CSV table of C-alpha atoms and ligand atoms in Angstrom, one decimal:
chain,number,residue,atom,x,y,z
A,1,MET,CA,27.4,-127.3,-16.3
A,2,ILE,CA,26.3,-130.4,-14.4
A,3,ASP,CA,26.6,-133.7,-16.1
A,4,ALA,CA,23.0,-134.8,-16.0
A,5,LYS,CA,20.6,-137.2,-17.7
A,6,ILE,CA,17.0,-136.1,-18.2
A,7,LEU,CA,14.6,-139.0,-18.3
A,8,VAL,CA,10.9,-139.0,-19.0
A,9,ASP,CA,8.5,-141.9,-19.0
A,10,SER,CA,6.9,-142.5,-22.4
A,11,SER,CA,3.7,-140.8,-21.4
A,12,ALA,CA,5.5,-137.5,-22.3
A,13,ASN,CA,5.3,-138.5,-25.9
A,14,LEU,CA,9.1,-138.0,-26.4
A,15,ALA,CA,10.3,-141.5,-27.4
A,16,THR,CA,11.1,-139.8,-30.7
A,17,GLY,CA,11.8,-136.3,-31.8
A,18,CYS,CA,13.5,-134.9,-28.7
A,19,ASP,CA,17.3,-135.2,-28.5
A,20,PHE,CA,18.0,-134.1,-25.0
A,21,VAL,CA,15.8,-136.6,-23.1
A,22,SER,CA,15.7,-140.4,-22.9
A,23,SER,CA,12.3,-142.0,-22.7
A,24,VAL,CA,11.5,-145.0,-20.4
A,25,PRO,CA,8.8,-147.0,-22.0
A,26,LEU,CA,5.4,-148.1,-20.5
A,27,LYS,CA,3.7,-151.0,-22.1
A,28,ILE,CA,0.3,-151.5,-23.6
A,29,ILE,CA,-1.0,-155.1,-23.1
A,30,THR,CA,-3.7,-157.2,-24.8
A,31,ASP,CA,-4.4,-160.9,-24.6
A,32,GLU,CA,-2.7,-161.2,-28.0
A,33,ARG,CA,0.4,-159.1,-27.7
A,34,GLU,CA,2.4,-156.5,-25.9
A,35,TYR,CA,3.3,-153.1,-27.3
A,36,ILE,CA,6.4,-151.5,-25.9
A,37,ASP,CA,6.1,-147.7,-26.1
A,38,ASP,CA,9.5,-146.9,-27.5
A,39,GLU,CA,10.9,-145.4,-30.7
A,40,ASN,CA,10.1,-148.6,-32.6
A,41,LEU,CA,6.4,-148.6,-31.9
A,42,ASN,CA,4.1,-147.9,-34.8
A,43,THR,CA,1.5,-146.0,-32.8
A,44,ALA,CA,-1.0,-145.5,-35.6
A,45,ALA,CA,-1.0,-149.2,-36.4
A,46,MET,CA,-1.5,-149.9,-32.7
A,47,VAL,CA,-4.5,-147.5,-32.5
A,48,TRP,CA,-6.1,-149.2,-35.5
A,49,ASP,CA,-5.4,-152.7,-34.1
A,50,LEU,CA,-7.0,-151.7,-30.8
A,51,LYS,CA,-10.1,-150.2,-32.5
A,52,THR,CA,-11.1,-153.6,-33.8
A,53,TYR,CA,-9.8,-155.6,-30.8
A,54,THR,CA,-12.6,-156.7,-28.5
A,55,GLY,CA,-10.7,-158.4,-25.7
A,56,LYS,CA,-9.2,-156.9,-22.6
A,57,SER,CA,-6.4,-154.3,-22.8
A,58,SER,CA,-4.4,-152.6,-20.2
A,59,THR,CA,-1.1,-150.8,-19.6
A,60,ALA,CA,1.9,-151.3,-17.3
A,61,CYS,CA,4.3,-148.8,-15.9
A,62,PRO,CA,8.1,-149.2,-16.1
A,63,SER,CA,9.8,-151.2,-13.3
A,64,PRO,CA,12.5,-149.6,-11.1
A,65,GLN,CA,15.0,-151.6,-13.3
A,66,ASP,CA,13.6,-150.0,-16.5
A,67,TRP,CA,14.4,-146.6,-15.0
A,68,LEU,CA,17.8,-147.6,-13.6
A,69,ASP,CA,18.8,-149.0,-17.0
A,70,LYS,CA,18.7,-145.5,-18.4
A,71,PHE,CA,20.6,-143.8,-15.6
A,72,GLU,CA,23.8,-144.5,-17.6
A,73,ASP,CA,26.2,-143.9,-14.6
A,74,LYS,CA,25.5,-140.2,-14.7
A,75,PRO,CA,26.3,-138.2,-11.5
A,76,TYR,CA,22.9,-136.5,-11.8
A,77,VAL,CA,19.6,-137.8,-13.0
A,78,PHE,CA,16.2,-136.2,-13.4
A,79,CYS,CA,13.2,-138.6,-13.7
A,80,ILE,CA,10.1,-136.9,-14.9
A,81,ALA,CA,7.1,-139.2,-14.3
A,82,ILE,CA,3.4,-139.3,-15.1
A,83,THR,CA,1.1,-138.5,-12.2
A,84,SER,CA,1.5,-140.9,-9.3
A,85,ASN,CA,-2.3,-140.8,-8.8
A,86,LEU,CA,-2.8,-142.7,-12.1
A,87,SER,CA,0.4,-144.8,-12.5
A,88,GLY,CA,3.1,-146.6,-10.6
A,89,SER,CA,5.8,-145.0,-12.8
A,90,CYS,CA,6.8,-142.4,-10.2
A,91,ASN,CA,6.9,-144.9,-7.5
A,92,ALA,CA,9.2,-147.1,-9.6
A,93,ALA,CA,11.5,-144.1,-10.3
A,94,ASN,CA,11.7,-143.5,-6.5
A,95,ILE,CA,12.8,-147.0,-5.9
A,96,ALA,CA,15.4,-146.7,-8.7
A,97,LYS,CA,16.6,-143.5,-7.0
A,98,ALA,CA,16.9,-145.1,-3.6
A,99,ASP,CA,18.9,-148.0,-5.1
A,100,TYR,CA,21.2,-145.8,-7.2
A,101,GLU,CA,21.9,-143.3,-4.4
A,102,GLN,CA,22.6,-146.2,-2.0
A,103,GLU,CA,25.0,-147.8,-4.4
A,104,HIS,CA,26.7,-144.6,-5.4
A,105,PRO,CA,26.5,-142.1,-2.4
A,106,ASP,CA,28.0,-139.3,-4.5
A,107,ARG,CA,25.3,-139.5,-7.2
A,108,ARG,CA,22.0,-137.7,-7.0
A,109,VAL,CA,18.5,-138.4,-8.5
A,110,CYS,CA,15.6,-136.0,-8.6
A,111,VAL,CA,12.2,-137.7,-9.2
A,112,ILE,CA,9.4,-135.4,-10.3
A,113,ASP,CA,5.8,-136.4,-9.8
A,114,THR,CA,4.3,-134.2,-12.5
A,115,LEU,CA,0.7,-134.8,-11.3
A,116,SER,CA,0.2,-134.7,-15.1
A,117,THR,CA,1.4,-136.2,-18.3
A,118,GLY,CA,2.0,-135.4,-22.0
A,119,GLY,CA,2.9,-131.8,-22.9
A,120,GLU,CA,3.3,-130.7,-19.3
A,121,MET,CA,6.1,-133.2,-18.9
A,122,GLU,CA,7.6,-131.9,-22.1
A,123,LEU,CA,7.6,-128.4,-20.7
A,124,ILE,CA,9.3,-129.5,-17.5
A,125,ALA,CA,12.0,-131.4,-19.5
A,126,GLU,CA,12.7,-128.4,-21.7
A,127,LYS,CA,13.1,-126.2,-18.6
A,128,ILE,CA,15.4,-128.5,-16.9
A,129,GLN,CA,17.6,-128.7,-20.0
A,130,GLN,CA,17.6,-124.9,-20.1
A,131,TRP,CA,18.6,-124.6,-16.5
A,132,ILE,CA,21.4,-127.1,-17.0
A,133,GLU,CA,22.7,-125.0,-19.9
A,134,GLU,CA,22.4,-121.9,-17.7
A,135,ASP,CA,24.7,-123.6,-15.2
A,136,PHE,CA,22.3,-123.9,-12.3
A,137,SER,CA,23.3,-126.5,-9.7
A,138,PHE,CA,21.4,-129.8,-9.2
A,139,ASP,CA,19.8,-128.6,-6.0
A,140,GLU,CA,18.8,-125.3,-7.5
A,141,ILE,CA,17.1,-127.1,-10.4
A,142,CYS,CA,15.2,-129.4,-8.1
A,143,GLU,CA,13.8,-126.4,-6.3
A,144,LYS,CA,13.1,-124.4,-9.4
A,145,VAL,CA,11.1,-127.3,-10.9
A,146,LYS,CA,8.7,-127.2,-8.0
A,147,ASP,CA,8.0,-123.6,-8.6
A,148,TYR,CA,7.7,-124.1,-12.4
A,149,GLN,CA,5.1,-126.8,-11.9
A,150,GLN,CA,2.9,-124.1,-10.3
A,151,HIS,CA,3.0,-122.3,-13.6
A,152,THR,CA,2.2,-125.1,-16.0
A,153,GLY,CA,-1.1,-126.9,-16.6
A,154,LEU,CA,-2.6,-129.6,-18.8
A,155,MET,CA,-5.9,-129.9,-20.6
A,156,PHE,CA,-7.4,-132.6,-22.8
A,157,MET,CA,-10.0,-133.2,-25.4
A,158,LEU,CA,-11.3,-136.7,-25.8
A,159,GLU,CA,-13.7,-138.4,-28.2
A,160,SER,CA,-13.8,-141.6,-26.1
A,161,MET,CA,-12.9,-142.4,-22.5
A,162,GLN,CA,-13.5,-146.1,-22.9
A,163,ASN,CA,-9.9,-147.2,-22.2
A,164,LEU,CA,-9.6,-144.8,-19.3
A,165,ALA,CA,-12.9,-146.2,-17.8
A,166,ASN,CA,-12.1,-149.8,-18.5
A,167,ASN,CA,-8.8,-149.5,-16.6
A,168,GLY,CA,-10.3,-147.6,-13.7
A,169,ARG,CA,-8.6,-144.2,-14.5
A,170,VAL,CA,-11.9,-142.4,-14.6
A,171,SER,CA,-15.4,-143.3,-13.3
A,172,LYS,CA,-17.8,-145.0,-15.8
A,173,ILE,CA,-20.1,-142.0,-15.3
A,174,ALA,CA,-17.4,-139.5,-16.3
A,175,ALA,CA,-16.6,-141.6,-19.3
A,176,LYS,CA,-20.2,-141.9,-20.5
A,177,ALA,CA,-20.6,-138.5,-22.3
A,178,ALA,CA,-17.4,-139.0,-24.3
A,179,GLY,CA,-18.9,-142.2,-25.8
A,180,ILE,CA,-21.7,-140.3,-27.5
A,181,LEU,CA,-21.2,-139.6,-31.2
A,182,GLY,CA,-20.1,-136.0,-31.7
A,183,ILE,CA,-19.5,-135.2,-28.1
A,184,ARG,CA,-16.0,-134.2,-27.0
A,185,ALA,CA,-15.1,-134.3,-23.3
A,186,VAL,CA,-12.9,-131.3,-22.4
A,187,GLY,CA,-11.1,-131.3,-19.1
A,188,ARG,CA,-7.9,-130.8,-17.2
A,189,ALA,CA,-5.4,-132.4,-14.9
A,190,SER,CA,-6.6,-131.7,-11.4
A,191,ASP,CA,-4.4,-130.4,-8.6
A,192,VAL,CA,-3.9,-133.9,-7.4
A,193,GLY,CA,-3.1,-135.3,-10.8
A,194,THR,CA,-6.4,-136.9,-11.8
A,195,LEU,CA,-8.7,-136.3,-14.7
A,196,GLU,CA,-11.1,-133.5,-14.1
A,197,PRO,CA,-13.9,-133.2,-16.7
A,198,LEU,CA,-15.0,-129.7,-17.3
A,199,GLU,CA,-17.3,-129.6,-20.3
A,200,LYS,CA,-19.1,-131.8,-22.8
A,201,CYS,CA,-18.9,-130.1,-26.2
A,202,ARG,CA,-21.0,-130.8,-29.2
A,203,GLY,CA,-18.5,-131.0,-32.1
A,204,GLU,CA,-14.8,-130.4,-32.3
A,205,LYS,CA,-15.0,-126.7,-33.1
A,206,LYS,CA,-16.8,-125.9,-29.8
A,207,ALA,CA,-14.4,-128.1,-27.9
A,208,ILE,CA,-11.4,-126.3,-29.3
A,209,ALA,CA,-12.9,-122.9,-28.4
A,210,SER,CA,-13.6,-124.3,-24.9
A,211,LEU,CA,-10.0,-125.4,-24.5
A,212,ALA,CA,-8.7,-122.0,-25.5
A,213,ASP,CA,-11.2,-120.3,-23.1
A,214,HIS,CA,-10.3,-122.5,-20.2
A,215,MET,CA,-6.6,-122.1,-20.7
A,216,VAL,CA,-6.9,-118.4,-20.7
A,217,ALA,CA,-9.1,-118.5,-17.6
A,218,MET,CA,-6.4,-120.7,-15.9
A,219,GLY,CA,-3.8,-118.0,-16.6
A,220,TYR,CA,-2.4,-118.7,-20.1
A,221,GLU,CA,-0.9,-115.5,-21.4
A,222,GLY,CA,0.9,-116.5,-24.6
A,223,GLY,CA,3.7,-118.6,-23.2
A,224,LYS,CA,4.7,-122.0,-24.3
A,225,MET,CA,2.2,-124.6,-25.4
A,226,ARG,CA,3.0,-128.3,-26.2
A,227,ILE,CA,0.2,-130.0,-28.0
A,228,SER,CA,0.0,-133.7,-28.7
A,229,HIS,CA,-2.8,-135.5,-30.7
A,230,CYS,CA,-3.8,-139.0,-31.5
A,231,LEU,CA,-4.3,-139.1,-35.3
A,232,ASN,CA,-6.0,-135.7,-35.2
A,233,PRO,CA,-3.5,-133.1,-36.7
A,234,ALA,CA,-6.4,-130.9,-37.8
A,235,ALA,CA,-7.6,-130.3,-34.3
A,236,ALA,CA,-4.1,-129.5,-33.1
A,237,GLU,CA,-3.6,-127.0,-36.0
A,238,SER,CA,-6.9,-125.4,-35.4
A,239,LEU,CA,-6.1,-124.9,-31.7
A,240,ARG,CA,-2.7,-123.5,-32.5
A,241,ALA,CA,-4.3,-121.1,-35.0
A,242,SER,CA,-6.8,-119.9,-32.5
A,243,ILE,CA,-4.2,-119.3,-29.9
A,244,LEU,CA,-1.9,-117.5,-32.3
A,245,ALA,CA,-4.7,-115.2,-33.3
A,246,ALA,CA,-4.8,-113.9,-29.8
A,247,TYR,CA,-1.1,-114.3,-28.9
A,248,PRO,CA,0.9,-114.0,-32.2
A,249,GLY,CA,4.3,-114.6,-30.5
A,250,ALA,CA,3.3,-117.8,-28.7
A,251,ASP,CA,5.7,-120.8,-28.9
A,252,ILE,CA,3.4,-123.7,-29.8
A,253,THR,CA,4.6,-127.1,-31.0
A,254,ILE,CA,2.5,-130.1,-32.2
A,255,ARG,CA,3.5,-133.7,-32.0
A,256,SER,CA,1.8,-137.1,-32.1
A,257,THR,CA,1.0,-138.9,-29.0
A,258,GLY,CA,3.1,-141.9,-28.3
A,259,GLY,CA,1.8,-145.4,-27.4
A,260,LEU,CA,0.6,-144.7,-23.8
A,261,CYS,CA,-1.2,-141.5,-24.5
A,262,SER,CA,-2.6,-142.9,-27.7
A,263,PHE,CA,-4.1,-145.8,-25.8
A,264,TYR,CA,-5.8,-143.6,-23.2
A,265,ALA,CA,-6.6,-140.5,-25.3
A,266,GLU,CA,-7.8,-142.7,-28.2
A,267,LYS,CA,-8.2,-141.7,-31.8
A,268,GLY,CA,-9.1,-138.0,-32.1
A,269,GLY,CA,-7.8,-137.1,-28.6
A,270,MET,CA,-5.6,-134.2,-27.9
A,271,ILE,CA,-3.5,-133.3,-24.8
A,272,ILE,CA,-2.1,-129.8,-24.2
A,273,GLY,CA,0.5,-128.7,-21.8
A,274,PHE,CA,0.8,-124.9,-21.3
A,275,GLU,CA,2.4,-122.2,-19.3
A,276,LYS,CA,0.2,-120.1,-17.1
B,1,X90,O1,0.9,-147.2,-15.1
B,1,X90,C1,0.2,-147.3,-16.1
B,1,X90,O2,-0.2,-148.4,-16.5
B,1,X90,C2,-0.2,-146.0,-16.8
B,1,X90,C3,-1.6,-145.5,-16.5
B,1,X90,C4,-1.9,-144.1,-17.1
B,1,X90,C5,-3.3,-143.7,-16.9
B,1,X90,C6,-3.7,-142.3,-17.4
B,1,X90,C7,-3.1,-141.8,-18.7
B,1,X90,C8,-3.8,-140.6,-19.3
B,1,X90,C9,-3.3,-140.3,-20.6
B,1,X90,C10,-5.4,-138.9,-21.1
B,1,X90,C11,-5.7,-137.4,-21.0
B,1,X90,C12,-4.9,-136.6,-20.0
B,1,X90,C13,-5.2,-136.8,-18.6
B,1,X90,C14,-4.4,-136.1,-17.6
B,1,X90,C15,-4.6,-136.5,-16.2
B,1,X90,C16,-3.6,-136.1,-15.2
B,1,X90,C17,-4.0,-139.3,-21.4
């Protein structure tokens, strides 16, 4: 078994509750304070703070040094990063890789641009851990990840896209519908790792049905599903129940979004990584 470290940035929502990865924090920044998205962050308190905060807020990706600090002198490191089309996290990981491999020519780092976030990153982390335990080599795992990424997808349901629009991660036009009371924006991560809105649903029930339909249309066949939600356990449970009704054996887990995804998905939002 190779002696490897699996790292994710904190957009994977794995700062807590996952023992085989280490999480590299992003930051959420307002004029008043800075929230570090690590295991000490009270995410719910942050979401409520931000709901009443009227000033500017933004986020910042990890620096190359933030990634390097978690490499822990391991001979092999996997860095699983949020889509490079929305964040500099992947770029920072690539700089960390270059430094580390130059300093230690016998060590190897694999940086994965997931073109996604949340639960899709969680699926990739779980697979890498599985392949390490199954004794695959570092090079084999790097190759296999590329193939696995073709068989995973990400969908989202959002009540508000205000923070995404304010920070230039979606167009103001795309964000508009999600601002209307009762409307849920349903969409997916596009092939190039950007937000692709698919539907505007009136009410959560319709949105959840739409999510399930789209996932099946995209090729979901009862494989793994990794749901994260921002203060909306009911929606997550309801999606799980509807998937289990069609695929009783499906391996579906639910967790809370961490700081970064809570900031962008906002209260009520849900992000779903799935195998297809
Ligand atoms: O570097 C930074 O400051 C982080 C910027 C991240 C921006 C986007 C985060 C999106 C989080 C929203 C729903 C899922 C969208 C998936 C798109 C690939 C969650």
